[in-house]
Amino acid sequence: SQQGEEDPQALSIQEGENATMNCSYKTSINNLQWYRQNSGRGLVHLILIRSNEREKHSGRLRVTLDTSKKSSSLLITASRAADTASYFCATGFTQGGSEKLVFGKGTKLTVNP
Amino acid sequence: DTEVTQTPKHLVMGMTNKKSLKCEQHMGHRAMYWYKQKAKKPPELMFVYSYEKLSINESVPSRFSPECPNSSLLNLHLHALQPEDSALYLCASSQGLLRSGVNQPQHFGDGTRLSIL
């Protein structure tokens, strides 16, 4: 299966703390993306890191990618209650001339006020 | 508000009904996607359209029939569904791989929550 694995499955922290989520995958990838999903809503793209990049920042988000270990991490600094959501990593592949995303199982993050 | 609009938001149908899910985007994206998401699970890819042509079908049962009438619209026609097909159906779009040659993020709608009685 190409599906990634994320850990932890659930994470509960206090507002202001940092949250780290990890993602591991099994095959070669074009890129790795992180998405957020609030309950009952669609997914929101957070950040994309290409296979030749090692680290990327966007606001309070920091993503790392280690292709030798086939793993990535998402760090959210100074978390807020509004960051409460499920977070998914997704690995990007090319198939049939199109890009295909395979999502990991997700981490459910709860930020307590 | 999302830039990908899905209708209806909720749909309840019997196993013998025929219904359609609709998805619309006006971002000029040339790739559009259907995903199925069960509760507490990640989205699973069903179909990919690239430049209005079906490019990926993830071995989806024929009771799901996708259609891309033009570059802004994507439909999913449903017929003779089973109770296990109850799920959140998500549509997404992106600039696509071929035109830019660079991987692009996907923009998701809020989904249609489908219940099969």
mmCIF file of N, CA, C and O in Angstrom, chain A residues 3 30-31 33 35 37 40-45 48 50 88 94-101 103-105, chain B residues 2 33 35 37 41-43 45 48 50 55-56 58 88 90 97-98 102-106 108-110 113:
data_model
loop_
_atom_site.group_PDB
_atom_site.id
_atom_site.type_symbol
_atom_site.label_atom_id
_atom_site.label_comp_id
_atom_site.label_asym_id
_atom_site.label_seq_id
_atom_site.Cartn_x
_atom_site.Cartn_y
_atom_site.Cartn_z
ATOM 1 N N GLN A 3 -0.151 4.039 1.148
ATOM 2 C CA GLN A 3 -0.653 4.944 2.168
ATOM 3 C C GLN A 3 0.385 5.213 3.248
ATOM 4 O O GLN A 3 1.092 4.301 3.689
ATOM 5 N N ASN A 30 6.851 12.370 -5.601
ATOM 6 C CA ASN A 30 7.150 13.651 -6.254
ATOM 7 C C ASN A 30 7.210 14.768 -5.213
ATOM 8 O O ASN A 30 8.010 15.686 -5.314
ATOM 9 N N ASN A 31 6.289 14.685 -4.270
ATOM 10 C CA ASN A 31 6.181 15.738 -3.273
ATOM 11 C C ASN A 31 5.388 15.198 -2.096
ATOM 12 O O ASN A 31 4.784 14.116 -2.185
ATOM 13 N N GLN A 33 2.557 16.675 0.829
ATOM 14 C CA GLN A 33 1.716 17.818 1.181
ATOM 15 C C GLN A 33 1.047 17.571 2.529
ATOM 16 O O GLN A 33 0.788 16.422 2.898
ATOM 17 N N TYR A 35 -2.368 18.717 4.849
ATOM 18 C CA TYR A 35 -3.689 19.309 4.782
ATOM 19 C C TYR A 35 -4.303 19.307 6.180
ATOM 20 O O TYR A 35 -4.002 18.441 7.006
ATOM 21 N N GLN A 37 -8.161 19.435 8.197
ATOM 22 C CA GLN A 37 -9.591 19.242 8.008
ATOM 23 C C GLN A 37 -10.308 19.500 9.324
ATOM 24 O O GLN A 37 -10.087 18.792 10.308
ATOM 25 N N GLY A 40 -16.396 18.015 9.672
ATOM 26 C CA GLY A 40 -17.505 18.240 8.747
ATOM 27 C C GLY A 40 -17.185 19.142 7.566
ATOM 28 O O GLY A 40 -18.083 19.523 6.829
ATOM 29 N N ARG A 41 -15.915 19.473 7.392
ATOM 30 C CA ARG A 41 -15.539 20.377 6.299
ATOM 31 C C ARG A 41 -14.592 19.679 5.328
ATOM 32 O O ARG A 41 -14.175 18.539 5.526
ATOM 33 N N GLY A 42 -14.277 20.385 4.248
ATOM 34 C CA GLY A 42 -13.296 19.856 3.308
ATOM 35 C C GLY A 42 -11.878 20.060 3.816
ATOM 36 O O GLY A 42 -11.665 20.612 4.888
ATOM 37 N N LEU A 43 -10.923 19.598 3.037
ATOM 38 C CA LEU A 43 -9.525 19.730 3.430
ATOM 39 C C LEU A 43 -8.962 21.058 2.938
ATOM 40 O O LEU A 43 -9.328 21.536 1.868
ATOM 41 N N VAL A 44 -8.094 21.602 3.732
ATOM 42 C CA VAL A 44 -7.424 22.859 3.387
ATOM 43 C C VAL A 44 -5.939 22.584 3.242
ATOM 44 O O VAL A 44 -5.306 22.021 4.143
ATOM 45 N N HIS A 45 -5.383 22.967 2.101
ATOM 46 C CA HIS A 45 -3.951 22.773 1.862
ATOM 47 C C HIS A 45 -3.144 23.695 2.766
ATOM 48 O O HIS A 45 -3.441 24.890 2.886
ATOM 49 N N LEU A 48 3.287 22.424 0.780
ATOM 50 C CA LEU A 48 3.790 21.397 -0.142
ATOM 51 C C LEU A 48 5.304 21.451 -0.103
ATOM 52 O O LEU A 48 5.900 22.530 -0.206
ATOM 53 N N ARG A 50 8.662 19.642 -1.965
ATOM 54 C CA ARG A 50 9.057 18.786 -3.086
ATOM 55 C C ARG A 50 10.110 17.778 -2.627
ATOM 56 O O ARG A 50 10.791 17.986 -1.625
ATOM 57 N N PHE A 88 -3.583 15.780 7.894
ATOM 58 C CA PHE A 88 -3.224 14.657 7.037
ATOM 59 C C PHE A 88 -1.989 14.990 6.217
ATOM 60 O O PHE A 88 -1.885 16.098 5.662
ATOM 61 N N THR A 94 2.836 10.466 -9.765
ATOM 62 C CA THR A 94 2.321 10.645 -11.121
ATOM 63 C C THR A 94 1.775 9.308 -11.599
ATOM 64 O O THR A 94 2.446 8.282 -11.493
ATOM 65 N N GLN A 95 0.568 9.347 -12.096
ATOM 66 C CA GLN A 95 -0.062 8.135 -12.622
ATOM 67 C C GLN A 95 -0.953 8.541 -13.779
ATOM 68 O O GLN A 95 -1.747 9.481 -13.652
ATOM 69 N N GLY A 96 -0.837 7.860 -14.912
ATOM 70 C CA GLY A 96 -1.707 8.160 -16.044
ATOM 71 C C GLY A 96 -1.593 9.599 -16.514
ATOM 72 O O GLY A 96 -2.559 10.170 -17.025
ATOM 73 N N GLY A 97 -0.419 10.207 -16.340
ATOM 74 C CA GLY A 97 -0.233 11.580 -16.766
ATOM 75 C C GLY A 97 -0.853 12.610 -15.842
ATOM 76 O O GLY A 97 -0.880 13.803 -16.155
ATOM 77 N N SER A 98 -1.354 12.168 -14.699
ATOM 78 C CA SER A 98 -1.944 13.087 -13.724
ATOM 79 C C SER A 98 -1.278 12.880 -12.383
ATOM 80 O O SER A 98 -0.601 11.876 -12.148
ATOM 81 N N GLU A 99 -1.488 13.865 -11.505
ATOM 82 C CA GLU A 99 -0.957 13.706 -10.159
ATOM 83 C C GLU A 99 -2.004 13.073 -9.272
ATOM 84 O O GLU A 99 -3.169 13.433 -9.306
ATOM 85 N N LYS A 100 -1.548 12.129 -8.483
ATOM 86 C CA LYS A 100 -2.415 11.418 -7.563
ATOM 87 C C LYS A 100 -1.890 11.649 -6.158
ATOM 88 O O LYS A 100 -0.686 11.622 -5.927
ATOM 89 N N LEU A 101 -2.791 11.906 -5.219
ATOM 90 C CA LEU A 101 -2.421 12.049 -3.816
ATOM 91 C C LEU A 101 -2.911 10.846 -3.035
ATOM 92 O O LEU A 101 -4.059 10.424 -3.211
ATOM 93 N N PHE A 103 -3.398 9.810 0.901
ATOM 94 C CA PHE A 103 -3.415 10.418 2.219
ATOM 95 C C PHE A 103 -3.039 9.426 3.309
ATOM 96 O O PHE A 103 -3.395 8.249 3.248
ATOM 97 N N GLY A 104 -2.329 9.931 4.316
ATOM 98 C CA GLY A 104 -2.067 9.153 5.516
ATOM 99 C C GLY A 104 -3.309 9.104 6.381
ATOM 100 O O GLY A 104 -4.325 9.733 6.084
ATOM 101 N N LYS A 105 -3.206 8.370 7.484
ATOM 102 C CA LYS A 105 -4.377 8.140 8.324
ATOM 103 C C LYS A 105 -4.765 9.354 9.155
ATOM 104 O O LYS A 105 -5.879 9.412 9.673
ATOM 105 N N THR B 2 -15.112 28.157 0.495
ATOM 106 C CA THR B 2 -14.172 27.473 -0.364
ATOM 107 C C THR B 2 -14.399 27.919 -1.800
ATOM 108 O O THR B 2 -15.482 28.382 -2.167
ATOM 109 N N TYR B 33 -10.938 16.153 -9.182
ATOM 110 C CA TYR B 33 -10.824 14.885 -8.465
ATOM 111 C C TYR B 33 -12.101 14.590 -7.677
ATOM 112 O O TYR B 33 -12.723 15.507 -7.140
ATOM 113 N N TYR B 35 -13.087 12.213 -4.310
ATOM 114 C CA TYR B 35 -12.612 11.394 -3.208
ATOM 115 C C TYR B 35 -13.814 10.908 -2.402
ATOM 116 O O TYR B 35 -14.834 11.592 -2.308
ATOM 117 N N GLN B 37 -14.665 9.717 1.594
ATOM 118 C CA GLN B 37 -14.098 9.711 2.943
ATOM 119 C C GLN B 37 -15.111 9.142 3.939
ATOM 120 O O GLN B 37 -16.176 9.711 4.144
ATOM 121 N N LYS B 41 -11.580 8.404 8.801
ATOM 122 C CA LYS B 41 -10.619 7.827 7.865
ATOM 123 C C LYS B 41 -10.104 8.906 6.931
ATOM 124 O O LYS B 41 -10.714 9.961 6.814
ATOM 125 N N PRO B 42 -8.985 8.665 6.253
ATOM 126 C CA PRO B 42 -8.512 9.656 5.286
ATOM 127 C C PRO B 42 -9.320 9.594 3.997
ATOM 128 O O PRO B 42 -9.979 8.593 3.720
ATOM 129 N N PRO B 43 -9.268 10.643 3.192
ATOM 130 C CA PRO B 43 -9.924 10.592 1.872
ATOM 131 C C PRO B 43 -9.243 9.548 0.990
ATOM 132 O O PRO B 43 -8.022 9.387 1.024
ATOM 133 N N LEU B 45 -8.919 8.392 -3.029
ATOM 134 C CA LEU B 45 -9.134 8.857 -4.393
ATOM 135 C C LEU B 45 -10.044 7.888 -5.143
ATOM 136 O O LEU B 45 -9.884 6.665 -5.063
ATOM 137 N N VAL B 48 -9.801 10.854 -11.313
ATOM 138 C CA VAL B 48 -9.103 12.084 -11.675
ATOM 139 C C VAL B 48 -9.448 12.423 -13.114
ATOM 140 O O VAL B 48 -9.365 11.552 -13.987
ATOM 141 N N SER B 50 -8.257 15.077 -16.120
ATOM 142 C CA SER B 50 -7.233 16.023 -16.515
ATOM 143 C C SER B 50 -7.609 16.558 -17.885
ATOM 144 O O SER B 50 -7.776 15.785 -18.826
ATOM 145 N N SER B 55 -8.497 10.366 -16.411
ATOM 146 C CA SER B 55 -7.125 9.866 -16.469
ATOM 147 C C SER B 55 -6.850 8.810 -15.400
ATOM 148 O O SER B 55 -5.937 8.002 -15.572
ATOM 149 N N ILE B 56 -7.576 8.836 -14.297
ATOM 150 C CA ILE B 56 -7.397 7.822 -13.259
ATOM 151 C C ILE B 56 -8.767 7.365 -12.767
ATOM 152 O O ILE B 56 -9.621 8.182 -12.443
ATOM 153 N N GLU B 58 -9.755 4.604 -9.890
ATOM 154 C CA GLU B 58 -9.170 3.712 -8.889
ATOM 155 C C GLU B 58 -10.042 2.481 -8.659
ATOM 156 O O GLU B 58 -10.418 2.170 -7.521
ATOM 157 N N LEU B 88 -18.704 10.793 3.090
ATOM 158 C CA LEU B 88 -18.534 12.169 2.627
ATOM 159 C C LEU B 88 -17.805 12.104 1.290
ATOM 160 O O LEU B 88 -16.735 11.504 1.190
ATOM 161 N N LEU B 90 -15.907 14.120 -1.520
ATOM 162 C CA LEU B 90 -15.180 15.367 -1.680
ATOM 163 C C LEU B 90 -14.734 15.547 -3.116
ATOM 164 O O LEU B 90 -14.244 14.614 -3.750
ATOM 165 N N LEU B 97 -0.905 18.530 -13.427
ATOM 166 C CA LEU B 97 0.520 18.233 -13.548
ATOM 167 C C LEU B 97 1.065 18.589 -14.917
ATOM 168 O O LEU B 97 2.111 19.180 -15.052
ATOM 169 N N LEU B 98 0.314 18.291 -15.984
ATOM 170 C CA LEU B 98 0.875 18.374 -17.317
ATOM 171 C C LEU B 98 1.235 19.794 -17.726
ATOM 172 O O LEU B 98 2.301 20.035 -18.260
ATOM 173 N N VAL B 102 4.885 21.201 -12.723
ATOM 174 C CA VAL B 102 5.248 21.287 -11.309
ATOM 175 C C VAL B 102 4.044 20.845 -10.501
ATOM 176 O O VAL B 102 2.912 21.138 -10.843
ATOM 177 N N ASN B 103 4.305 20.123 -9.428
ATOM 178 C CA ASN B 103 3.201 19.658 -8.603
ATOM 179 C C ASN B 103 2.479 20.828 -7.947
ATOM 180 O O ASN B 103 3.101 21.787 -7.513
ATOM 181 N N GLN B 104 1.173 20.732 -7.878
ATOM 182 C CA GLN B 104 0.357 21.806 -7.346
ATOM 183 C C GLN B 104 -0.536 21.304 -6.212
ATOM 184 O O GLN B 104 -0.926 20.138 -6.208
ATOM 185 N N PRO B 105 -0.889 22.185 -5.266
ATOM 186 C CA PRO B 105 -1.815 21.759 -4.210
ATOM 187 C C PRO B 105 -3.221 21.598 -4.760
ATOM 188 O O PRO B 105 -3.565 22.166 -5.797
ATOM 189 N N GLN B 106 -4.011 20.838 -4.026
ATOM 190 C CA GLN B 106 -5.400 20.640 -4.408
ATOM 191 C C GLN B 106 -6.302 21.495 -3.523
ATOM 192 O O GLN B 106 -6.052 21.671 -2.335
ATOM 193 N N PHE B 108 -10.098 21.844 -2.078
ATOM 194 C CA PHE B 108 -11.227 20.972 -1.816
ATOM 195 C C PHE B 108 -12.502 21.751 -1.562
ATOM 196 O O PHE B 108 -12.483 22.850 -0.979
ATOM 197 N N GLY B 109 -13.627 21.154 -1.991
ATOM 198 C CA GLY B 109 -14.924 21.618 -1.549
ATOM 199 C C GLY B 109 -15.235 21.047 -0.175
ATOM 200 O O GLY B 109 -14.449 20.249 0.366
ATOM 201 N N ASP B 110 -16.376 21.444 0.374
ATOM 202 C CA ASP B 110 -16.768 20.960 1.703
ATOM 203 C C ASP B 110 -17.480 19.614 1.664
ATOM 204 O O ASP B 110 -17.839 19.071 2.707
ATOM 205 N N ARG B 113 -22.414 15.000 2.033
ATOM 206 C CA ARG B 113 -22.566 13.866 2.960
ATOM 207 C C ARG B 113 -23.706 13.008 2.464
ATOM 208 O O ARG B 113 -24.851 13.437 2.424
#
